[in-house]
mmCIF file of C-alpha atoms in Angstrom:
data_model
loop_
_atom_site.group_PDB
_atom_site.id
_atom_site.type_symbol
_atom_site.label_atom_id
_atom_site.label_comp_id
_atom_site.label_asym_id
_atom_site.label_seq_id
_atom_site.Cartn_x
_atom_site.Cartn_y
_atom_site.Cartn_z
ATOM 1 C CA UNK B 102 23.936 69.902 -10.314
ATOM 2 C CA UNK B 103 23.222 69.968 -6.594
ATOM 3 C CA UNK B 104 20.521 67.312 -7.045
ATOM 4 C CA UNK B 105 22.958 65.056 -8.893
ATOM 5 C CA UNK B 106 25.524 65.498 -6.090
ATOM 6 C CA UNK B 107 22.932 64.440 -3.514
ATOM 7 C CA UNK B 108 21.992 61.368 -5.589
ATOM 8 C CA UNK B 109 25.653 60.431 -5.985
ATOM 9 C CA UNK B 110 26.155 60.717 -2.227
ATOM 10 C CA UNK B 111 23.195 58.455 -1.537
ATOM 11 C CA UNK B 112 24.518 55.849 -3.955
ATOM 12 C CA UNK B 113 27.896 55.855 -2.228
ATOM 13 C CA UNK B 114 26.225 55.435 1.154
ATOM 14 C CA UNK B 115 24.095 52.553 -0.119
ATOM 15 C CA UNK B 116 26.971 50.717 -1.760
ATOM 16 C CA UNK B 117 29.471 51.127 1.079
ATOM 17 C CA UNK B 118 28.086 48.340 3.300
ATOM 18 C CA UNK B 119 28.187 45.894 0.370
ATOM 19 C CA UNK B 120 31.854 46.623 -0.311
ATOM 20 C CA UNK B 121 32.796 46.349 3.352
ATOM 21 C CA UNK B 122 31.128 42.941 3.564
ATOM 22 C CA UNK B 123 33.509 41.378 1.026
ATOM 23 C CA UNK B 124 35.867 38.736 2.422
ATOM 24 C CA UNK B 125 39.492 39.722 1.822
ATOM 25 C CA UNK B 126 42.281 37.202 2.527
ATOM 26 C CA UNK B 127 44.437 38.199 5.464
ATOM 27 C CA UNK B 128 47.966 39.417 4.687
ATOM 28 C CA UNK B 129 50.372 36.513 4.496
ATOM 29 C CA UNK B 130 54.152 36.240 4.545
ATOM 30 C CA UNK B 131 55.635 34.136 1.763
ATOM 31 C CA UNK B 132 59.265 33.118 1.473
ATOM 32 C CA UNK B 133 60.274 32.784 -2.178
ATOM 33 C CA UNK B 134 63.704 31.256 -2.852
ATOM 34 C CA UNK B 135 65.370 30.680 -6.249
ATOM 35 C CA UNK B 136 66.250 27.021 -6.767
ATOM 36 C CA UNK B 137 69.054 25.411 -8.765
ATOM 37 C CA UNK B 138 67.530 22.088 -9.883
ATOM 38 C CA UNK B 139 70.956 20.556 -10.474
ATOM 39 C CA UNK B 140 71.870 20.708 -6.777
ATOM 40 C CA UNK B 141 68.461 19.968 -5.222
ATOM 41 C CA UNK B 142 68.479 17.017 -2.816
ATOM 42 C CA UNK B 143 64.891 15.894 -3.415
ATOM 43 C CA UNK B 144 64.342 12.738 -5.429
ATOM 44 C CA UNK B 145 62.079 14.498 -7.961
ATOM 45 C CA UNK B 146 64.940 16.758 -8.990
ATOM 46 C CA UNK B 147 67.778 14.242 -8.734
ATOM 47 C CA UNK B 148 65.967 11.912 -11.150
ATOM 48 C CA UNK B 149 65.942 14.749 -13.681
ATOM 49 C CA UNK B 150 69.485 15.990 -13.071
ATOM 50 C CA UNK B 151 70.281 16.898 -16.680
ATOM 51 C CA UNK B 152 71.037 20.501 -17.730
ATOM 52 C CA UNK B 153 69.161 19.914 -21.007
ATOM 53 C CA UNK B 154 65.928 19.285 -19.122
ATOM 54 C CA UNK B 155 66.074 22.533 -17.152
ATOM 55 C CA UNK B 156 67.335 24.798 -19.938
ATOM 56 C CA UNK B 157 64.948 27.740 -20.256
ATOM 57 C CA UNK B 158 63.087 26.946 -17.041
ATOM 58 C CA UNK B 159 63.109 29.057 -13.883
ATOM 59 C CA UNK B 160 62.497 27.301 -10.557
ATOM 60 C CA UNK B 161 61.612 28.826 -7.193
ATOM 61 C CA UNK B 162 60.426 27.477 -3.844
ATOM 62 C CA UNK B 163 57.438 29.148 -2.165
ATOM 63 C CA UNK B 164 56.905 28.643 1.579
ATOM 64 C CA UNK B 165 54.125 30.001 3.781
ATOM 65 C CA UNK B 166 51.861 29.221 6.714
ATOM 66 C CA UNK B 167 48.093 29.365 6.726
ATOM 67 C CA UNK B 168 45.689 28.226 9.399
ATOM 68 C CA UNK B 169 47.313 25.113 10.966
ATOM 69 C CA UNK B 170 49.612 24.113 8.082
ATOM 70 C CA UNK B 171 53.025 24.978 6.670
ATOM 71 C CA UNK B 172 53.239 24.678 2.882
ATOM 72 C CA UNK B 173 56.163 24.280 0.497
ATOM 73 C CA UNK B 174 55.570 24.564 -3.255
ATOM 74 C CA UNK B 175 57.799 24.552 -6.309
ATOM 75 C CA UNK B 176 57.026 26.948 -9.140
ATOM 76 C CA UNK B 177 58.565 26.117 -12.520
ATOM 77 C CA UNK B 178 58.172 28.648 -15.338
ATOM 78 C CA UNK B 179 58.982 28.299 -19.026
ATOM 79 C CA UNK B 180 60.760 31.606 -19.596
ATOM 80 C CA UNK B 181 60.487 31.350 -23.379
ATOM 81 C CA UNK B 182 56.776 30.441 -23.378
ATOM 82 C CA UNK B 183 55.265 31.598 -20.058
ATOM 83 C CA UNK B 184 51.710 31.824 -21.416
ATOM 84 C CA UNK B 185 50.898 28.087 -21.590
ATOM 85 C CA UNK B 186 48.781 26.041 -19.161
ATOM 86 C CA UNK B 187 48.978 26.003 -15.383
ATOM 87 C CA UNK B 188 50.189 22.483 -14.525
ATOM 88 C CA UNK B 189 49.343 21.315 -10.996
ATOM 89 C CA UNK B 190 50.968 18.347 -9.192
ATOM 90 C CA UNK B 191 49.402 18.209 -5.707
ATOM 91 C CA UNK B 192 50.900 14.976 -4.341
ATOM 92 C CA UNK B 193 54.628 14.653 -3.663
ATOM 93 C CA UNK B 194 54.609 10.850 -3.851
ATOM 94 C CA UNK B 195 53.242 10.830 -7.424
ATOM 95 C CA UNK B 196 56.637 10.935 -9.074
ATOM 96 C CA UNK B 197 55.702 10.280 -12.700
ATOM 97 C CA UNK B 198 53.207 13.150 -12.496
ATOM 98 C CA UNK B 199 56.022 15.532 -11.533
ATOM 99 C CA UNK B 200 58.160 14.328 -14.433
ATOM 100 C CA UNK B 201 55.282 14.654 -16.893
ATOM 101 C CA UNK B 202 54.653 18.215 -15.686
ATOM 102 C CA UNK B 203 58.297 19.199 -16.261
ATOM 103 C CA UNK B 204 58.324 17.697 -19.768
ATOM 104 C CA UNK B 205 54.952 19.285 -20.561
ATOM 105 C CA UNK B 206 55.912 22.793 -19.427
ATOM 106 C CA UNK B 207 59.001 22.544 -21.633
ATOM 107 C CA UNK B 208 56.889 21.670 -24.653
ATOM 108 C CA UNK B 209 53.696 23.637 -24.132
ATOM 109 C CA UNK B 210 54.925 26.466 -21.937
ATOM 110 C CA UNK B 211 53.216 27.857 -18.889
ATOM 111 C CA UNK B 212 53.822 27.300 -15.192
ATOM 112 C CA UNK B 213 54.072 24.226 -12.964
ATOM 113 C CA UNK B 214 53.013 24.341 -9.322
ATOM 114 C CA UNK B 215 54.096 21.198 -7.453
ATOM 115 C CA UNK B 216 53.492 20.561 -3.761
ATOM 116 C CA UNK B 217 56.465 19.283 -1.763
ATOM 117 C CA UNK B 218 55.943 17.201 1.377
ATOM 118 C CA UNK B 219 56.660 20.029 3.771
ATOM 119 C CA UNK B 220 58.106 18.382 6.885
ATOM 120 C CA UNK B 221 61.616 18.322 5.397
ATOM 121 C CA UNK B 222 63.063 19.215 2.003
ATOM 122 C CA UNK B 223 64.831 15.874 1.578
ATOM 123 C CA UNK B 224 62.437 13.713 3.589
ATOM 124 C CA UNK B 225 60.372 10.790 2.296
ATOM 125 C CA UNK B 226 57.628 11.535 -0.192
ATOM 126 C CA UNK B 227 54.093 11.626 1.098
ATOM 127 C CA UNK B 228 50.687 12.112 -0.466
ATOM 128 C CA UNK B 229 49.658 14.220 2.512
ATOM 129 C CA UNK B 230 51.120 17.302 4.173
ATOM 130 C CA UNK B 231 51.940 16.254 7.755
ATOM 131 C CA UNK B 232 53.504 19.584 8.739
ATOM 132 C CA UNK B 233 50.564 20.830 10.781
ATOM 133 C CA UNK B 234 50.359 22.552 14.147
ATOM 134 C CA UNK B 235 47.598 20.201 15.293
ATOM 135 C CA UNK B 236 45.142 17.668 13.952
ATOM 136 C CA UNK B 237 45.414 15.369 10.985
ATOM 137 C CA UNK B 238 47.659 15.632 7.957
ATOM 138 C CA UNK B 239 46.142 17.582 5.068
ATOM 139 C CA UNK B 240 45.543 16.360 1.540
ATOM 140 C CA UNK B 241 46.893 19.154 -0.711
ATOM 141 C CA UNK B 242 44.069 18.470 -3.156
ATOM 142 C CA UNK B 243 41.387 18.891 -0.493
ATOM 143 C CA UNK B 244 42.503 22.270 0.820
ATOM 144 C CA UNK B 245 40.698 24.553 -1.635
ATOM 145 C CA UNK B 246 38.306 25.793 1.032
ATOM 146 C CA UNK B 247 36.775 29.095 2.085
ATOM 147 C CA UNK B 248 38.709 29.082 5.361
ATOM 148 C CA UNK B 249 42.096 28.695 3.578
ATOM 149 C CA UNK B 250 41.822 31.307 0.821
ATOM 150 C CA UNK B 251 45.538 32.048 0.641
ATOM 151 C CA UNK B 252 46.341 28.459 -0.294
ATOM 152 C CA UNK B 253 44.084 28.564 -3.357
ATOM 153 C CA UNK B 254 45.266 32.074 -4.207
ATOM 154 C CA UNK B 255 48.910 30.950 -4.146
ATOM 155 C CA UNK B 256 48.312 27.821 -6.231
ATOM 156 C CA UNK B 257 46.366 29.839 -8.812
ATOM 157 C CA UNK B 258 48.437 33.030 -8.680
ATOM 158 C CA UNK B 259 49.500 32.523 -12.308
ATOM 159 C CA UNK B 260 45.975 31.850 -13.572
ATOM 160 C CA UNK B 261 45.771 35.175 -15.407
ATOM 161 C CA UNK B 262 42.865 36.938 -17.103
ATOM 162 C CA UNK B 263 41.395 35.490 -19.188
ATOM 163 C CA UNK B 264 42.246 32.365 -17.186
ATOM 164 C CA UNK B 265 44.644 29.839 -18.641
ATOM 165 C CA UNK B 266 43.843 26.148 -18.842
ATOM 166 C CA UNK B 267 44.562 24.263 -15.594
ATOM 167 C CA UNK B 268 45.762 20.656 -15.982
ATOM 168 C CA UNK B 269 46.198 18.543 -12.855
ATOM 169 C CA UNK B 270 48.391 15.449 -13.073
ATOM 170 C CA UNK B 271 48.117 12.366 -10.847
ATOM 171 C CA UNK B 272 49.187 8.773 -10.524
ATOM 172 C CA UNK B 273 46.947 6.368 -8.631
ATOM 173 C CA UNK B 274 46.751 2.939 -7.049
ATOM 174 C CA UNK B 275 45.891 0.145 -9.500
ATOM 175 C CA UNK B 276 42.265 -0.586 -10.215
ATOM 176 C CA UNK B 277 39.354 0.002 -7.879
ATOM 177 C CA UNK B 278 37.468 -1.663 -5.079
ATOM 178 C CA UNK B 279 34.675 -3.643 -6.748
ATOM 179 C CA UNK B 280 32.565 -3.403 -3.591
ATOM 180 C CA UNK B 281 32.360 0.366 -4.114
ATOM 181 C CA UNK B 282 31.124 0.133 -7.702
ATOM 182 C CA UNK B 283 27.625 -0.222 -9.131
ATOM 183 C CA UNK B 284 28.989 -1.406 -12.499
ATOM 184 C CA UNK B 285 29.084 -5.030 -13.578
ATOM 185 C CA UNK B 286 31.486 -6.842 -11.200
ATOM 186 C CA UNK B 287 34.948 -7.530 -12.629
ATOM 187 C CA UNK B 288 36.127 -11.015 -13.505
ATOM 188 C CA UNK B 289 37.439 -13.555 -11.017
ATOM 189 C CA UNK B 290 40.822 -12.738 -9.574
ATOM 190 C CA UNK B 291 40.473 -8.968 -9.918
ATOM 191 C CA UNK B 292 42.516 -7.309 -7.160
ATOM 192 C CA UNK B 293 42.054 -3.572 -7.680
ATOM 193 C CA UNK B 294 42.317 -1.415 -4.561
ATOM 194 C CA UNK B 295 42.307 2.199 -5.779
ATOM 195 C CA UNK B 296 39.512 4.673 -6.426
ATOM 196 C CA UNK B 297 40.268 5.732 -10.011
ATOM 197 C CA UNK B 298 39.293 3.498 -12.925
ATOM 198 C CA UNK B 299 37.095 3.836 -15.984
ATOM 199 C CA UNK B 300 35.452 0.588 -14.789
ATOM 200 C CA UNK B 301 34.121 2.309 -11.648
ATOM 201 C CA UNK B 302 30.501 3.445 -11.358
ATOM 202 C CA UNK B 303 29.124 5.308 -8.339
ATOM 203 C CA UNK B 304 26.982 8.275 -7.328
ATOM 204 C CA UNK B 305 30.085 10.406 -7.884
ATOM 205 C CA UNK B 306 31.544 8.886 -11.059
ATOM 206 C CA UNK B 307 30.101 7.640 -14.325
ATOM 207 C CA UNK B 308 32.502 6.102 -16.849
ATOM 208 C CA UNK B 309 32.991 6.531 -20.570
ATOM 209 C CA UNK B 310 35.486 3.785 -21.552
ATOM 210 C CA UNK B 311 37.538 4.079 -24.711
ATOM 211 C CA UNK B 312 35.929 2.070 -27.505
ATOM 212 C CA UNK B 313 39.195 1.045 -29.155
ATOM 213 C CA UNK B 314 41.120 0.755 -25.846
ATOM 214 C CA UNK B 315 44.281 1.674 -27.747
ATOM 215 C CA UNK B 316 47.393 2.748 -25.825
ATOM 216 C CA UNK B 317 47.407 4.572 -23.423
ATOM 217 C CA UNK B 318 43.768 3.599 -22.778
ATOM 218 C CA UNK B 319 44.501 -0.129 -22.776
ATOM 219 C CA UNK B 320 45.078 0.619 -19.095
ATOM 220 C CA UNK B 321 41.696 1.321 -17.496
ATOM 221 C CA UNK B 322 43.442 3.438 -14.825
ATOM 222 C CA UNK B 323 44.594 5.947 -17.482
ATOM 223 C CA UNK B 324 41.696 8.391 -17.514
ATOM 224 C CA UNK B 325 40.642 12.000 -17.832
ATOM 225 C CA UNK B 326 38.318 13.158 -15.066
ATOM 226 C CA UNK B 327 35.801 15.761 -16.241
ATOM 227 C CA UNK B 328 33.659 17.463 -13.596
ATOM 228 C CA UNK B 329 30.160 18.796 -14.158
ATOM 229 C CA UNK B 330 27.587 20.536 -11.982
ATOM 230 C CA UNK B 331 24.853 18.439 -10.427
ATOM 231 C CA UNK B 332 21.943 20.048 -12.280
ATOM 232 C CA UNK B 333 23.580 19.642 -15.707
ATOM 233 C CA UNK B 334 24.670 16.816 -17.981
ATOM 234 C CA UNK B 335 28.150 15.241 -18.182
ATOM 235 C CA UNK B 336 28.572 16.824 -21.622
ATOM 236 C CA UNK B 337 28.542 20.257 -19.957
ATOM 237 C CA UNK B 338 31.955 19.630 -18.368
ATOM 238 C CA UNK B 339 34.917 21.521 -19.762
ATOM 239 C CA UNK B 340 36.046 20.006 -23.098
ATOM 240 C CA UNK B 341 33.883 16.925 -22.445
ATOM 241 C CA UNK B 342 32.738 16.396 -26.026
ATOM 242 C CA UNK B 343 36.152 16.835 -27.718
ATOM 243 C CA UNK B 344 37.773 14.411 -25.268
ATOM 244 C CA UNK B 345 35.000 11.887 -25.843
ATOM 245 C CA UNK B 346 35.428 12.294 -29.613
ATOM 246 C CA UNK B 347 39.134 11.527 -29.091
ATOM 247 C CA UNK B 348 38.085 8.160 -27.579
ATOM 248 C CA UNK B 349 39.721 8.790 -24.210
ATOM 249 C CA UNK B 350 38.875 6.899 -21.041
ATOM 250 C CA UNK B 351 36.762 9.461 -19.177
ATOM 251 C CA UNK B 352 35.331 9.505 -15.681
ATOM 252 C CA UNK B 353 32.558 12.098 -15.370
ATOM 253 C CA UNK B 354 32.492 13.557 -11.847
ATOM 254 C CA UNK B 355 29.032 14.615 -10.657
ATOM 255 C CA UNK B 356 29.527 17.589 -8.310
ATOM 256 C CA UNK B 357 26.788 18.916 -6.030
ATOM 257 C CA UNK B 358 28.827 20.365 -3.159
ATOM 258 C CA UNK B 359 32.553 20.992 -3.041
ATOM 259 C CA UNK B 360 34.844 18.349 -1.529
ATOM 260 C CA UNK B 361 37.712 20.856 -1.302
ATOM 261 C CA UNK B 362 39.437 19.618 -4.471
ATOM 262 C CA UNK B 363 40.767 21.841 -7.227
ATOM 263 C CA UNK B 364 38.398 20.192 -9.707
ATOM 264 C CA UNK B 365 35.418 21.340 -7.614
ATOM 265 C CA UNK B 366 36.943 24.745 -6.891
ATOM 266 C CA UNK B 367 37.464 25.495 -10.590
ATOM 267 C CA UNK B 368 34.081 24.065 -11.578
ATOM 268 C CA UNK B 369 32.115 26.401 -9.314
ATOM 269 C CA UNK B 370 34.124 29.341 -10.700
ATOM 270 C CA UNK B 371 33.777 28.426 -14.351
ATOM 271 C CA UNK B 372 37.519 27.896 -14.872
ATOM 272 C CA UNK B 373 38.917 25.598 -17.603
ATOM 273 C CA UNK B 374 40.243 22.465 -15.902
ATOM 274 C CA UNK B 375 41.110 18.866 -16.793
ATOM 275 C CA UNK B 376 42.429 16.170 -14.441
ATOM 276 C CA UNK B 377 44.609 13.402 -15.926
ATOM 277 C CA UNK B 378 45.406 10.182 -14.088
ATOM 278 C CA UNK B 379 47.364 6.997 -14.726
ATOM 279 C CA UNK B 380 48.457 4.046 -12.645
ATOM 280 C CA UNK B 381 51.488 4.445 -10.387
ATOM 281 C CA UNK B 382 54.117 1.950 -11.577
ATOM 282 C CA UNK B 383 56.822 2.613 -9.003
ATOM 283 C CA UNK B 384 60.028 4.649 -9.001
ATOM 284 C CA UNK B 385 62.321 2.449 -11.070
ATOM 285 C CA UNK B 386 63.195 4.026 -14.465
ATOM 286 C CA UNK B 387 61.009 1.634 -16.457
ATOM 287 C CA UNK B 388 57.943 2.160 -14.267
ATOM 288 C CA UNK B 389 58.380 5.930 -14.206
ATOM 289 C CA UNK B 390 58.813 6.069 -17.983
ATOM 290 C CA UNK B 391 55.673 3.976 -18.520
ATOM 291 C CA UNK B 392 53.455 6.165 -16.330
ATOM 292 C CA UNK B 393 55.040 9.398 -17.558
ATOM 293 C CA UNK B 394 54.602 8.503 -21.221
ATOM 294 C CA UNK B 395 50.920 7.679 -20.690
ATOM 295 C CA UNK B 396 50.330 11.040 -19.013
ATOM 296 C CA UNK B 397 52.187 12.814 -21.813
ATOM 297 C CA UNK B 398 50.078 11.067 -24.434
ATOM 298 C CA UNK B 399 46.898 12.211 -22.686
ATOM 299 C CA UNK B 400 48.305 15.716 -22.346
ATOM 300 C CA UNK B 401 48.912 15.744 -26.088
ATOM 301 C CA UNK B 402 45.246 14.912 -26.708
ATOM 302 C CA UNK B 403 44.030 17.598 -24.301
ATOM 303 C CA UNK B 404 46.268 20.226 -25.877
ATOM 304 C CA UNK B 405 45.227 19.264 -29.410
ATOM 305 C CA UNK B 406 41.510 19.152 -28.614
ATOM 306 C CA UNK B 407 41.061 21.748 -25.894
ATOM 307 C CA UNK B 408 43.923 24.258 -26.078
ATOM 308 C CA UNK B 409 45.916 24.138 -29.325
ATOM 309 C CA UNK B 410 49.151 26.118 -29.293
ATOM 310 C CA UNK B 411 50.755 27.018 -32.611
ATOM 311 C CA UNK B 412 54.232 25.710 -33.339
ATOM 312 C CA UNK B 413 54.830 23.608 -30.216
ATOM 313 C CA UNK B 414 55.086 19.840 -30.029
ATOM 314 C CA UNK B 415 54.970 17.588 -26.990
ATOM 315 C CA UNK B 416 58.302 15.821 -26.815
ATOM 316 C CA UNK B 417 60.931 15.160 -24.151
ATOM 317 C CA UNK B 418 64.056 17.316 -24.208
ATOM 318 C CA UNK B 419 67.093 15.977 -26.029
ATOM 319 C CA UNK B 420 69.319 14.211 -23.510
ATOM 320 C CA UNK B 421 73.034 13.537 -23.833
ATOM 321 C CA UNK B 422 73.490 10.246 -25.683
ATOM 322 C CA UNK B 423 75.613 7.474 -24.161
ATOM 323 C CA UNK B 424 79.157 7.364 -25.513
ATOM 324 C CA UNK B 425 79.375 5.630 -28.851
ATOM 325 C CA UNK B 426 75.674 6.093 -29.680
ATOM 326 C CA UNK B 427 74.131 9.073 -31.502
ATOM 327 C CA UNK B 428 71.471 11.108 -29.750
ATOM 328 C CA UNK B 429 67.940 10.379 -30.999
ATOM 329 C CA UNK B 430 66.412 12.963 -33.269
ATOM 330 C CA UNK B 431 63.094 14.565 -32.413
ATOM 331 C CA UNK B 432 60.862 16.172 -34.990
ATOM 332 C CA UNK B 433 58.032 18.611 -34.522
ATOM 333 C CA UNK B 434 54.587 17.395 -35.352
ATOM 334 C CA UNK B 435 53.101 18.822 -38.514
#
């Protein structure tokens, strides 16, 4: 017995330096505030100011500082179905993405984490976070870095074990810059200026256009981005084959080193992740509805092919009908 005690002591001594070398995030103060969505002053909430939309959802605001930045997030939980996906909306100026996330969490359950432009609660929307102590504004989707571990830990606090599916939602500028692409040049008069399109080819992206180009893929800016590690094939990306079989527009992202995005962060950690994008069509009701409906259609495909959930259907909540007209009926998919 004494020999075994000595051996055990040696093992403890040998393992102790390894444990002490682990990087542990520094303690951080978070301010968590319950939010009533019906009285929020931000445009994202005022556009959805209907009690029917928020029924069964719990909303809180999370605020904290890390490194040089102050962050403000909204966490929206489906109280009836909290075990669905983790929906991530990193850019405050991508309004249809926020709406699609709210509709999706109602239908599929789970948790939404949406980044709010942090300089002021009711200030103008911005893609970036300008509330920094020094230096440039920060892209919320480029802050998943080793030197800001608390940011990633807060965004992914609801990930769970085993990890739930993470779905990021974006809207983007129309088209792409043809000068940046190695694909066949577009036709005369093409005026794309964005960076997301299934027509774009580069060292980073290789496209898989929809063969039928049926709605929502008649728009080449409506795409799923699937990341894969540099020493593997595009088909190794999470749910790559099922999404291809569904005839989606897909951009395969070839990742060698991390660019600080959530897609890269999850890829290197083996987490299930899909990024969905569509063109930004403005903030008028028609434009928002167009972009939102395209994102919701793609979400439906991802959920059917990659993460089926029994008994839930993707549909918007029933809104109050205008006087004199009956409310539309919604039926569950069978």
